[in-house]
Amino acid sequence: MDLDTSHVTYPTLQIQTITDRETWNAQLQRLPYAHILQSWEWGAFKHATTGWQPHRWAFERDGDIVAMCSMGERKLGPLSVMYAPKGPAMDYSDTHLVDSVVDALQEKARQHRAIWLKLDPDVAYATGVPDEDDDTDCPTGQALRASLQQRGWCFSDDQVQFRNTITIDLTQPEDDILMAMSGNTRRKVRTADKKDVTVRAASLDDLELLYDLYSRTEDRNEFLVRPRDYYLDLWREFMQNDLAHALIAEYEGEALAHVVLFHFGTTCWYFYGASIDKERNRMPTYALQWEALRWAKQQGYATYDMWGAPNEFNEDDPMWGVYRFKRGFRGTVERRLGAWDYAPFPPLYTLYTEAWPRLRDFLRAVR
Protein backbone atom coordinates (compact mmCIF):
# COMPACT_ATOMS: atom_id res chain seq x y z
CA MET A 1 0.00 0.00 0.00
CA ASP A 2 1.37 3.41 -0.97
CA LEU A 3 1.52 5.98 1.82
CA ASP A 4 0.72 9.65 1.32
CA THR A 5 3.76 11.48 2.71
CA SER A 6 2.84 14.93 1.42
CA HIS A 7 1.80 16.03 4.93
CA VAL A 8 4.84 14.59 6.70
CA THR A 9 7.12 17.12 8.37
CA TYR A 10 10.73 16.49 9.24
CA PRO A 11 12.69 17.91 12.18
CA THR A 12 14.34 21.24 11.44
CA LEU A 13 18.12 21.25 11.43
CA GLN A 14 19.84 23.54 13.87
CA ILE A 15 23.25 24.84 12.82
CA GLN A 16 25.96 25.59 15.33
CA THR A 17 29.57 26.68 14.94
CA ILE A 18 32.06 24.53 16.84
CA THR A 19 35.15 26.34 18.09
CA ASP A 20 36.88 23.55 20.02
CA ARG A 21 39.28 21.15 18.27
CA GLU A 22 38.61 18.11 20.46
CA THR A 23 34.84 18.49 20.18
CA TRP A 24 34.98 18.91 16.42
CA ASN A 25 37.18 15.89 15.74
CA ALA A 26 35.39 13.65 18.22
CA GLN A 27 31.97 14.40 16.74
CA LEU A 28 33.20 14.22 13.14
CA GLN A 29 34.74 10.78 13.57
CA ARG A 30 31.34 9.35 14.51
CA LEU A 31 29.73 10.36 11.21
CA PRO A 32 29.62 8.41 7.95
CA TYR A 33 32.01 9.71 5.28
CA ALA A 34 34.22 11.46 7.83
CA HIS A 35 37.39 12.54 6.03
CA ILE A 36 40.79 13.79 7.16
CA LEU A 37 40.30 16.88 4.94
CA GLN A 38 37.32 17.80 7.11
CA SER A 39 39.36 17.54 10.30
CA TRP A 40 40.11 20.53 12.50
CA GLU A 41 43.81 20.28 11.70
CA TRP A 42 43.32 20.40 7.95
CA GLY A 43 41.24 23.57 8.14
CA ALA A 44 43.81 25.17 10.47
CA PHE A 45 46.71 24.18 8.22
CA LYS A 46 45.10 25.55 5.04
CA HIS A 47 44.26 28.78 6.87
CA ALA A 48 47.87 29.21 7.98
CA THR A 49 49.44 28.34 4.63
CA THR A 50 46.99 29.47 1.96
CA GLY A 51 44.61 31.85 3.69
CA TRP A 52 41.38 29.83 3.53
CA GLN A 53 39.27 30.77 6.58
CA PRO A 54 37.55 27.68 8.01
CA HIS A 55 33.93 27.70 9.15
CA ARG A 56 33.11 24.59 11.17
CA TRP A 57 29.38 23.95 11.09
CA ALA A 58 27.56 21.15 12.89
CA PHE A 59 23.97 20.29 11.96
CA GLU A 60 21.75 19.06 14.80
CA ARG A 61 18.48 17.17 14.51
CA ASP A 62 16.51 16.32 17.64
CA GLY A 63 19.58 17.18 19.73
CA ASP A 64 21.97 14.91 17.82
CA ILE A 65 24.72 16.05 15.47
CA VAL A 66 23.86 14.36 12.16
CA ALA A 67 26.09 16.25 9.73
CA MET A 68 29.24 18.39 9.83
CA CYS A 69 30.97 20.60 7.31
CA SER A 70 34.34 22.32 7.51
CA MET A 71 33.91 25.05 4.92
CA GLY A 72 36.85 27.09 3.73
CA GLU A 73 36.22 30.65 2.58
CA ARG A 74 38.48 33.05 0.74
CA LYS A 75 37.47 36.69 0.43
CA LEU A 76 37.60 38.46 -2.94
CA GLY A 77 36.78 42.02 -1.95
CA PRO A 78 33.08 42.13 -1.02
CA LEU A 79 32.63 38.63 -2.49
CA SER A 80 34.05 35.23 -1.63
CA VAL A 81 34.54 31.67 -2.81
CA MET A 82 33.72 28.68 -0.58
CA TYR A 83 34.99 25.10 -0.62
CA ALA A 84 34.38 22.04 1.57
CA PRO A 85 37.11 19.50 0.70
CA LYS A 86 35.69 15.96 0.83
CA GLY A 87 32.66 17.23 2.69
CA PRO A 88 30.17 17.42 4.22
CA ALA A 89 30.17 14.31 6.41
CA MET A 90 26.75 12.71 6.91
CA ASP A 91 24.60 9.71 6.03
CA TYR A 92 24.04 10.30 2.31
CA SER A 93 21.42 7.56 2.17
CA ASP A 94 19.16 9.82 4.27
CA THR A 95 17.77 11.91 1.44
CA HIS A 96 15.80 14.25 3.72
CA LEU A 97 18.97 15.00 5.70
CA VAL A 98 20.96 15.58 2.52
CA ASP A 99 18.32 17.96 1.15
CA SER A 100 18.23 19.92 4.41
CA VAL A 101 22.02 20.22 4.65
CA VAL A 102 22.41 21.27 1.02
CA ASP A 103 19.60 23.82 1.44
CA ALA A 104 21.39 25.25 4.46
CA LEU A 105 24.74 25.43 2.67
CA GLN A 106 23.19 27.14 -0.33
CA GLU A 107 21.74 29.74 2.02
CA LYS A 108 25.16 30.16 3.65
CA ALA A 109 26.64 30.79 0.20
CA ARG A 110 24.09 33.52 -0.48
CA GLN A 111 24.70 35.12 2.90
CA HIS A 112 28.45 35.18 2.31
CA ARG A 113 28.00 36.58 -1.24
CA ALA A 114 29.88 33.60 -2.65
CA ILE A 115 30.72 33.51 -6.34
CA TRP A 116 30.67 29.76 -5.98
CA LEU A 117 30.26 27.10 -3.35
CA LYS A 118 32.17 23.90 -4.04
CA LEU A 119 31.29 20.60 -2.35
CA ASP A 120 33.34 17.45 -2.85
CA PRO A 121 31.40 14.63 -1.13
CA ASP A 122 33.48 11.50 -0.66
CA VAL A 123 30.71 9.37 -2.16
CA ALA A 124 31.03 6.75 -4.90
CA TYR A 125 28.47 6.67 -7.71
CA ALA A 126 29.97 3.44 -9.10
CA THR A 127 32.65 0.87 -8.39
CA GLY A 128 34.88 -1.03 -10.77
CA VAL A 129 36.32 -0.05 -14.13
CA PRO A 130 33.80 1.32 -16.66
CA ASP A 131 32.40 -1.25 -19.08
CA GLU A 132 34.20 -4.14 -17.39
CA ASP A 133 32.73 -7.02 -15.39
CA ASP A 134 33.16 -5.26 -12.04
CA ASP A 135 31.36 -2.06 -13.17
CA THR A 136 28.57 -1.57 -10.61
CA ASP A 137 26.34 1.43 -9.84
CA CYS A 138 26.10 2.73 -6.27
CA PRO A 139 22.51 3.87 -5.60
CA THR A 140 23.39 6.45 -2.92
CA GLY A 141 25.90 8.21 -5.16
CA GLN A 142 23.64 8.01 -8.19
CA ALA A 143 20.80 9.62 -6.21
CA LEU A 144 23.06 12.37 -4.87
CA ARG A 145 24.37 13.22 -8.32
CA ALA A 146 20.82 13.39 -9.71
CA SER A 147 19.76 15.63 -6.83
CA LEU A 148 22.63 18.08 -7.37
CA GLN A 149 21.90 18.22 -11.10
CA GLN A 150 18.22 18.87 -10.43
CA ARG A 151 19.19 21.74 -8.12
CA GLY A 152 21.29 23.32 -10.87
CA TRP A 153 24.71 22.42 -9.50
CA CYS A 154 27.37 21.73 -12.13
CA PHE A 155 30.28 19.32 -12.18
CA SER A 156 33.26 21.55 -11.46
CA ASP A 157 35.97 22.27 -14.01
CA ASP A 158 38.30 22.64 -11.02
CA GLN A 159 38.66 19.20 -9.41
CA VAL A 160 40.92 20.09 -6.50
CA GLN A 161 41.25 16.57 -5.06
CA PHE A 162 41.61 13.21 -6.73
CA ARG A 163 38.14 12.12 -7.81
CA ASN A 164 38.58 8.35 -8.16
CA THR A 165 40.49 6.00 -5.91
CA ILE A 166 41.16 2.39 -4.93
CA THR A 167 40.21 1.14 -1.48
CA ILE A 168 41.18 -2.04 0.37
CA ASP A 169 38.96 -3.65 2.99
CA LEU A 170 41.04 -4.01 6.15
CA THR A 171 38.40 -5.93 8.08
CA GLN A 172 39.40 -9.14 6.30
CA PRO A 173 42.26 -11.32 7.63
CA GLU A 174 45.79 -10.23 6.79
CA ASP A 175 46.49 -13.41 4.83
CA ASP A 176 43.39 -12.80 2.71
CA ILE A 177 44.59 -9.28 1.87
CA LEU A 178 47.94 -10.69 0.73
CA MET A 179 46.44 -13.56 -1.26
CA ALA A 180 43.98 -11.24 -3.02
CA MET A 181 46.87 -9.33 -4.62
CA SER A 182 47.91 -10.09 -8.16
CA GLY A 183 50.53 -12.80 -8.38
CA ASN A 184 53.09 -10.30 -9.65
CA THR A 185 52.48 -7.86 -6.78
CA ARG A 186 52.55 -10.60 -4.17
CA ARG A 187 55.85 -11.86 -5.62
CA LYS A 188 57.35 -8.36 -5.41
CA VAL A 189 56.26 -7.97 -1.79
CA ARG A 190 58.08 -11.20 -0.97
CA THR A 191 61.09 -10.21 -3.09
CA ALA A 192 61.62 -7.12 -0.95
CA ASP A 193 61.78 -9.28 2.15
CA LYS A 194 64.18 -11.75 0.55
CA LYS A 195 66.45 -8.94 -0.66
CA ASP A 196 66.87 -7.49 2.82
CA VAL A 197 64.70 -4.41 2.48
CA THR A 198 63.67 -3.20 5.93
CA VAL A 199 60.86 -0.82 6.81
CA ARG A 200 60.84 1.43 9.85
CA ALA A 201 58.55 4.09 11.24
CA ALA A 202 59.74 7.64 10.67
CA SER A 203 59.97 10.20 13.45
CA LEU A 204 59.96 13.99 13.42
CA ASP A 205 63.74 13.81 13.15
CA ASP A 206 63.27 12.27 9.69
CA LEU A 207 61.31 15.15 8.18
CA GLU A 208 64.23 16.50 6.16
CA LEU A 209 64.93 12.99 4.85
CA LEU A 210 61.28 12.58 3.86
CA TYR A 211 61.37 15.86 1.98
CA ASP A 212 64.66 15.00 0.25
CA LEU A 213 63.20 11.76 -1.08
CA TYR A 214 59.95 13.48 -2.06
CA SER A 215 61.66 16.34 -3.89
CA ARG A 216 63.75 13.89 -5.90
CA THR A 217 60.59 12.03 -6.89
CA GLU A 218 58.92 15.32 -7.89
CA ASP A 219 61.86 16.19 -10.12
CA ARG A 220 61.72 12.80 -11.83
CA ASN A 221 57.96 12.72 -12.38
CA GLU A 222 57.40 16.43 -13.03
CA PHE A 223 54.33 16.74 -10.83
CA LEU A 224 53.11 19.52 -8.56
CA VAL A 225 55.87 21.04 -6.47
CA ARG A 226 54.96 23.05 -3.39
CA PRO A 227 57.43 24.97 -1.24
CA ARG A 228 59.61 22.87 1.04
CA ASP A 229 58.10 24.33 4.21
CA TYR A 230 54.59 23.38 3.07
CA TYR A 231 55.43 19.67 3.27
CA LEU A 232 57.57 19.91 6.39
CA ASP A 233 54.91 21.90 8.26
CA LEU A 234 52.10 19.62 7.08
CA TRP A 235 53.84 16.38 8.00
CA ARG A 236 55.05 17.78 11.33
CA GLU A 237 51.62 19.11 12.30
CA PHE A 238 49.78 15.91 11.49
CA MET A 239 52.39 13.58 12.95
CA GLN A 240 52.43 15.57 16.19
CA ASN A 241 48.64 15.30 16.40
CA ASP A 242 48.71 11.56 15.71
CA LEU A 243 46.95 11.98 12.36
CA ALA A 244 49.87 10.97 10.14
CA HIS A 245 52.33 8.09 10.16
CA ALA A 246 55.37 7.80 7.91
CA LEU A 247 57.32 4.68 6.93
CA ILE A 248 60.79 4.51 5.36
CA ALA A 249 62.15 1.57 3.36
CA GLU A 250 65.90 1.07 3.66
CA TYR A 251 68.64 -1.20 2.39
CA GLU A 252 71.86 -1.38 4.39
CA GLY A 253 70.87 1.80 6.22
CA GLU A 254 70.17 3.87 3.10
CA ALA A 255 66.66 5.26 2.59
CA LEU A 256 65.17 4.14 -0.74
CA ALA A 257 61.50 5.11 -0.44
CA HIS A 258 58.84 6.34 1.94
CA VAL A 259 55.10 6.66 2.40
CA VAL A 260 53.23 9.21 4.48
CA LEU A 261 49.87 7.93 5.71
CA PHE A 262 47.08 10.14 7.02
CA HIS A 263 44.43 8.55 9.21
CA PHE A 264 41.13 9.64 10.73
CA GLY A 265 37.85 8.01 11.69
CA THR A 266 37.76 4.55 10.10
CA THR A 267 40.10 5.26 7.17
CA CYS A 268 43.83 5.37 6.52
CA TRP A 269 44.94 7.22 3.37
CA TYR A 270 48.14 6.76 1.37
CA PHE A 271 48.67 10.48 0.76
CA TYR A 272 52.35 10.81 -0.14
CA GLY A 273 54.95 8.45 -1.52
CA ALA A 274 58.50 8.81 -2.79
CA SER A 275 61.29 6.61 -4.10
CA ILE A 276 64.68 6.91 -5.74
CA ASP A 277 65.99 4.93 -8.69
CA LYS A 278 68.70 3.18 -6.71
CA GLU A 279 68.07 -0.47 -5.71
CA ARG A 280 64.65 -0.53 -7.35
CA ASN A 281 65.15 -4.24 -8.10
CA ARG A 282 64.72 -4.80 -4.36
CA MET A 283 61.09 -3.62 -4.62
CA PRO A 284 61.09 -1.17 -1.68
CA THR A 285 57.80 0.46 -2.73
CA TYR A 286 56.02 -2.90 -2.52
CA ALA A 287 57.47 -3.54 0.92
CA LEU A 288 56.21 -0.12 2.03
CA GLN A 289 52.65 -0.68 0.82
CA TRP A 290 52.44 -4.07 2.50
CA GLU A 291 53.77 -2.66 5.77
CA ALA A 292 51.38 0.30 5.47
CA LEU A 293 48.42 -2.03 5.01
CA ARG A 294 49.51 -4.12 8.00
CA TRP A 295 50.04 -1.04 10.18
CA ALA A 296 46.62 0.43 9.28
CA LYS A 297 44.91 -2.87 10.02
CA GLN A 298 46.71 -3.23 13.35
CA GLN A 299 45.56 0.26 14.32
CA GLY A 300 41.95 -0.77 13.76
CA TYR A 301 41.18 1.12 10.55
CA ALA A 302 38.52 -0.46 8.36
CA THR A 303 39.60 0.98 5.00
CA TYR A 304 42.90 1.72 3.28
CA ASP A 305 42.42 4.41 0.64
CA MET A 306 45.17 4.50 -1.97
CA TRP A 307 44.22 8.10 -2.84
CA GLY A 308 44.07 8.55 -6.55
CA ALA A 309 43.07 6.68 -9.70
CA PRO A 310 42.62 7.81 -13.31
CA ASN A 311 39.76 10.08 -14.32
CA GLU A 312 39.67 8.17 -17.60
CA PHE A 313 40.61 4.50 -17.40
CA ASN A 314 42.95 4.33 -20.39
CA GLU A 315 46.68 4.52 -20.92
CA ASP A 316 46.52 8.18 -21.97
CA ASP A 317 45.53 9.26 -18.47
CA PRO A 318 48.52 10.74 -16.57
CA MET A 319 47.63 8.57 -13.57
CA TRP A 320 47.87 5.32 -15.55
CA GLY A 321 51.34 4.25 -14.39
CA VAL A 322 50.54 4.86 -10.73
CA TYR A 323 47.18 3.14 -11.20
CA ARG A 324 48.81 -0.02 -12.54
CA PHE A 325 50.99 -0.17 -9.42
CA LYS A 326 48.03 0.36 -7.09
CA ARG A 327 45.75 -2.00 -9.00
CA GLY A 328 48.11 -4.88 -8.28
CA PHE A 329 47.03 -4.73 -4.63
CA ARG A 330 43.54 -5.64 -5.83
CA GLY A 331 41.39 -3.18 -3.97
CA THR A 332 38.04 -1.84 -5.14
CA VAL A 333 38.06 0.89 -7.77
CA GLU A 334 35.71 3.64 -6.56
CA ARG A 335 34.45 6.24 -9.03
CA ARG A 336 33.37 9.11 -6.84
CA LEU A 337 31.23 12.15 -7.53
CA GLY A 338 34.06 14.65 -7.47
CA ALA A 339 33.61 18.38 -6.85
CA TRP A 340 30.37 20.18 -7.74
CA ASP A 341 29.76 23.92 -7.88
CA TYR A 342 26.72 25.94 -6.84
CA ALA A 343 26.40 29.51 -8.09
CA PRO A 344 24.14 31.73 -5.94
CA PHE A 345 24.60 34.52 -8.51
CA PRO A 346 25.06 32.83 -11.93
CA PRO A 347 26.41 35.89 -13.84
CA LEU A 348 29.25 36.22 -11.32
CA TYR A 349 30.06 32.53 -11.65
CA THR A 350 30.18 32.82 -15.45
CA LEU A 351 32.44 35.86 -15.20
CA TYR A 352 34.76 34.10 -12.76
CA THR A 353 34.99 30.76 -14.58
CA GLU A 354 35.00 31.96 -18.18
CA ALA A 355 35.87 35.61 -18.62
CA TRP A 356 38.53 35.96 -15.92
CA PRO A 357 40.77 33.07 -17.11
CA ARG A 358 40.75 34.49 -20.65
CA LEU A 359 41.64 37.98 -19.39
CA ARG A 360 44.39 36.53 -17.18
CA ASP A 361 45.89 34.60 -20.13
CA PHE A 362 45.75 37.74 -22.32
CA LEU A 363 47.54 39.83 -19.69
CA ARG A 364 50.24 37.19 -19.37
CA ALA A 365 50.69 37.10 -23.15
CA VAL A 366 51.17 40.87 -23.52
CA ARG A 367 53.23 41.35 -20.38
XYZ file of C-alpha atoms in Angstrom:
367
model
C 0.000 0.000 0.000
C 1.371 3.412 -0.970
C 1.516 5.983 1.819
C 0.718 9.646 1.317
C 3.757 11.482 2.707
C 2.838 14.932 1.421
C 1.796 16.028 4.931
C 4.841 14.590 6.701
C 7.116 17.124 8.375
C 10.730 16.488 9.239
C 12.692 17.911 12.179
C 14.344 21.239 11.439
C 18.121 21.251 11.426
C 19.838 23.538 13.872
C 23.253 24.836 12.824
C 25.962 25.594 15.335
C 29.567 26.681 14.942
C 32.057 24.528 16.841
C 35.148 26.342 18.094
C 36.883 23.548 20.021
C 39.278 21.148 18.266
C 38.607 18.108 20.459
C 34.840 18.491 20.180
C 34.984 18.913 16.417
C 37.177 15.891 15.736
C 35.388 13.651 18.216
C 31.968 14.396 16.737
C 33.202 14.224 13.143
C 34.736 10.782 13.572
C 31.337 9.354 14.512
C 29.725 10.362 11.208
C 29.616 8.412 7.948
C 32.010 9.707 5.281
C 34.222 11.464 7.831
C 37.389 12.540 6.027
C 40.793 13.793 7.156
C 40.300 16.881 4.940
C 37.319 17.795 7.109
C 39.358 17.538 10.305
C 40.106 20.534 12.504
C 43.813 20.282 11.700
C 43.319 20.400 7.950
C 41.241 23.568 8.137
C 43.806 25.170 10.466
C 46.708 24.183 8.219
C 45.095 25.552 5.037
C 44.264 28.777 6.866
C 47.873 29.212 7.985
C 49.436 28.339 4.625
C 46.987 29.471 1.957
C 44.606 31.853 3.688
C 41.377 29.832 3.533
C 39.272 30.770 6.583
C 37.553 27.682 8.011
C 33.928 27.702 9.150
C 33.109 24.595 11.172
C 29.378 23.955 11.094
C 27.555 21.146 12.887
C 23.967 20.289 11.963
C 21.752 19.063 14.798
C 18.479 17.174 14.505
C 16.513 16.323 17.645
C 19.582 17.177 19.731
C 21.975 14.906 17.822
C 24.718 16.045 15.472
C 23.855 14.364 12.165
C 26.092 16.251 9.732
C 29.241 18.389 9.828
C 30.974 20.599 7.308
C 34.344 22.320 7.513
C 33.906 25.047 4.920
C 36.852 27.092 3.725
C 36.217 30.647 2.582
C 38.478 33.047 0.739
C 37.475 36.688 0.428
C 37.602 38.463 -2.935
C 36.780 42.025 -1.949
C 33.079 42.128 -1.016
C 32.626 38.633 -2.489
C 34.051 35.235 -1.634
C 34.540 31.667 -2.814
C 33.723 28.677 -0.580
C 34.988 25.104 -0.618
C 34.379 22.042 1.566
C 37.113 19.500 0.700
C 35.692 15.959 0.830
C 32.662 17.231 2.693
C 30.171 17.419 4.225
C 30.171 14.310 6.414
C 26.747 12.713 6.905
C 24.600 9.711 6.025
C 24.038 10.299 2.313
C 21.421 7.560 2.166
C 19.156 9.817 4.274
C 17.766 11.908 1.443
C 15.805 14.248 3.721
C 18.968 14.998 5.699
C 20.962 15.581 2.518
C 18.317 17.960 1.151
C 18.232 19.922 4.409
C 22.021 20.223 4.649
C 22.407 21.273 1.018
C 19.601 23.816 1.444
C 21.391 25.255 4.460
C 24.742 25.435 2.669
C 23.192 27.137 -0.327
C 21.740 29.737 2.020
C 25.165 30.163 3.646
C 26.644 30.791 0.199
C 24.091 33.525 -0.482
C 24.699 35.118 2.904
C 28.453 35.180 2.305
C 28.005 36.578 -1.238
C 29.884 33.602 -2.650
C 30.716 33.513 -6.338
C 30.671 29.757 -5.976
C 30.255 27.099 -3.354
C 32.174 23.897 -4.038
C 31.293 20.600 -2.355
C 33.339 17.446 -2.853
C 31.395 14.633 -1.126
C 33.478 11.500 -0.665
C 30.709 9.369 -2.159
C 31.033 6.750 -4.904
C 28.468 6.673 -7.713
C 29.966 3.443 -9.103
C 32.653 0.870 -8.392
C 34.881 -1.027 -10.771
C 36.318 -0.052 -14.125
C 33.796 1.323 -16.659
C 32.399 -1.253 -19.083
C 34.196 -4.137 -17.390
C 32.728 -7.018 -15.393
C 33.164 -5.260 -12.041
C 31.363 -2.061 -13.171
C 28.567 -1.566 -10.609
C 26.345 1.430 -9.842
C 26.101 2.725 -6.268
C 22.509 3.869 -5.603
C 23.389 6.450 -2.921
C 25.904 8.212 -5.157
C 23.639 8.014 -8.187
C 20.798 9.617 -6.213
C 23.060 12.365 -4.868
C 24.375 13.216 -8.323
C 20.822 13.389 -9.708
C 19.755 15.633 -6.827
C 22.626 18.076 -7.373
C 21.904 18.219 -11.103
C 18.224 18.873 -10.431
C 19.185 21.743 -8.119
C 21.290 23.321 -10.869
C 24.711 22.419 -9.496
C 27.373 21.727 -12.127
C 30.282 19.317 -12.184
C 33.256 21.546 -11.465
C 35.971 22.270 -14.006
C 38.296 22.635 -11.020
C 38.655 19.202 -9.412
C 40.925 20.088 -6.500
C 41.250 16.574 -5.064
C 41.607 13.207 -6.732
C 38.142 12.120 -7.815
C 38.581 8.354 -8.163
C 40.486 6.003 -5.914
C 41.158 2.390 -4.930
C 40.214 1.141 -1.479
C 41.180 -2.037 0.368
C 38.958 -3.651 2.991
C 41.041 -4.013 6.152
C 38.396 -5.929 8.084
C 39.404 -9.141 6.300
C 42.262 -11.316 7.630
C 45.795 -10.230 6.794
C 46.489 -13.410 4.831
C 43.395 -12.800 2.708
C 44.595 -9.284 1.866
C 47.940 -10.688 0.734
C 46.441 -13.562 -1.255
C 43.983 -11.243 -3.017
C 46.871 -9.327 -4.616
C 47.907 -10.086 -8.156
C 50.530 -12.801 -8.383
C 53.094 -10.296 -9.650
C 52.476 -7.860 -6.781
C 52.553 -10.604 -4.173
C 55.852 -11.857 -5.618
C 57.354 -8.361 -5.408
C 56.261 -7.974 -1.791
C 58.080 -11.196 -0.974
C 61.094 -10.210 -3.089
C 61.619 -7.120 -0.952
C 61.784 -9.281 2.147
C 64.180 -11.747 0.547
C 66.450 -8.942 -0.659
C 66.872 -7.485 2.821
C 64.695 -4.405 2.485
C 63.675 -3.201 5.931
C 60.860 -0.818 6.805
C 60.842 1.429 9.849
C 58.550 4.086 11.245
C 59.740 7.641 10.668
C 59.972 10.202 13.455
C 59.962 13.991 13.423
C 63.744 13.808 13.152
C 63.269 12.273 9.685
C 61.307 15.149 8.179
C 64.231 16.498 6.163
C 64.932 12.994 4.854
C 61.280 12.580 3.861
C 61.373 15.858 1.981
C 64.657 15.000 0.254
C 63.199 11.760 -1.085
C 59.954 13.475 -2.061
C 61.660 16.338 -3.891
C 63.751 13.894 -5.903
C 60.593 12.033 -6.888
C 58.919 15.318 -7.887
C 61.861 16.190 -10.123
C 61.720 12.799 -11.826
C 57.959 12.716 -12.383
C 57.402 16.434 -13.027
C 54.334 16.739 -10.830
C 53.110 19.523 -8.563
C 55.867 21.043 -6.470
C 54.962 23.046 -3.387
C 57.433 24.974 -1.242
C 59.606 22.872 1.042
C 58.096 24.331 4.207
C 54.587 23.378 3.074
C 55.431 19.667 3.270
C 57.566 19.908 6.387
C 54.914 21.898 8.263
C 52.097 19.622 7.081
C 53.843 16.381 8.003
C 55.046 17.776 11.329
C 51.617 19.111 12.304
C 49.775 15.908 11.493
C 52.390 13.577 12.951
C 52.432 15.572 16.186
C 48.641 15.296 16.399
C 48.705 11.555 15.707
C 46.945 11.983 12.362
C 49.874 10.973 10.140
C 52.327 8.085 10.161
C 55.373 7.803 7.906
C 57.320 4.683 6.927
C 60.786 4.508 5.363
C 62.146 1.572 3.364
C 65.898 1.074 3.660
C 68.641 -1.195 2.390
C 71.860 -1.381 4.390
C 70.869 1.795 6.216
C 70.172 3.870 3.104
C 66.659 5.263 2.585
C 65.168 4.142 -0.737
C 61.501 5.111 -0.440
C 58.837 6.341 1.937
C 55.098 6.663 2.395
C 53.226 9.209 4.482
C 49.869 7.934 5.706
C 47.078 10.144 7.023
C 44.431 8.546 9.213
C 41.132 9.636 10.730
C 37.854 8.006 11.689
C 37.759 4.550 10.102
C 40.096 5.258 7.170
C 43.828 5.370 6.517
C 44.940 7.217 3.366
C 48.143 6.763 1.371
C 48.674 10.483 0.759
C 52.350 10.813 -0.137
C 54.947 8.452 -1.521
C 58.503 8.806 -2.789
C 61.285 6.605 -4.101
C 64.684 6.908 -5.736
C 65.990 4.928 -8.693
C 68.699 3.185 -6.712
C 68.069 -0.474 -5.713
C 64.645 -0.531 -7.354
C 65.146 -4.240 -8.105
C 64.719 -4.802 -4.365
C 61.090 -3.617 -4.621
C 61.087 -1.169 -1.681
C 57.799 0.462 -2.727
C 56.022 -2.895 -2.520
C 57.475 -3.544 0.916
C 56.206 -0.125 2.026
C 52.653 -0.678 0.823
C 52.444 -4.068 2.499
C 53.765 -2.663 5.768
C 51.383 0.305 5.469
C 48.421 -2.026 5.014
C 49.510 -4.124 7.996
C 50.041 -1.040 10.176
C 46.620 0.427 9.278
C 44.908 -2.872 10.018
C 46.708 -3.227 13.350
C 45.556 0.264 14.319
C 41.947 -0.767 13.758
C 41.180 1.123 10.546
C 38.523 -0.461 8.356
C 39.601 0.984 5.004
C 42.899 1.719 3.282
C 42.416 4.410 0.644
C 45.171 4.498 -1.969
C 44.219 8.099 -2.836
C 44.066 8.552 -6.546
C 43.069 6.679 -9.697
C 42.621 7.813 -13.313
C 39.760 10.081 -14.323
C 39.669 8.165 -17.600
C 40.610 4.503 -17.405
C 42.946 4.325 -20.386
C 46.680 4.520 -20.923
C 46.517 8.177 -21.973
C 45.529 9.257 -18.470
C 48.523 10.740 -16.570
C 47.629 8.565 -13.570
C 47.868 5.319 -15.550
C 51.343 4.249 -14.389
C 50.538 4.864 -10.730
C 47.180 3.144 -11.204
C 48.811 -0.016 -12.535
C 50.992 -0.174 -9.419
C 48.032 0.357 -7.091
C 45.748 -2.004 -8.996
C 48.106 -4.881 -8.277
C 47.032 -4.726 -4.633
C 43.543 -5.645 -5.832
C 41.387 -3.175 -3.975
C 38.043 -1.839 -5.139
C 38.058 0.888 -7.766
C 35.709 3.637 -6.564
C 34.452 6.239 -9.029
C 33.373 9.114 -6.835
C 31.227 12.145 -7.531
C 34.062 14.653 -7.466
C 33.605 18.378 -6.849
C 30.366 20.176 -7.742
C 29.759 23.922 -7.880
C 26.723 25.941 -6.835
C 26.404 29.514 -8.094
C 24.145 31.728 -5.939
C 24.596 34.516 -8.507
C 25.060 32.831 -11.926
C 26.405 35.890 -13.840
C 29.252 36.225 -11.322
C 30.056 32.527 -11.655
C 30.181 32.822 -15.450
C 32.438 35.864 -15.203
C 34.758 34.096 -12.762
C 34.989 30.762 -14.583
C 34.996 31.958 -18.176
C 35.873 35.613 -18.616
C 38.530 35.961 -15.916
C 40.771 33.073 -17.114
C 40.750 34.486 -20.647
C 41.641 37.978 -19.389
C 44.392 36.527 -17.185
C 45.892 34.597 -20.126
C 45.745 37.743 -22.323
C 47.543 39.829 -19.694
C 50.239 37.191 -19.375
C 50.690 37.102 -23.146
C 51.169 40.870 -23.524
C 53.233 41.353 -20.380
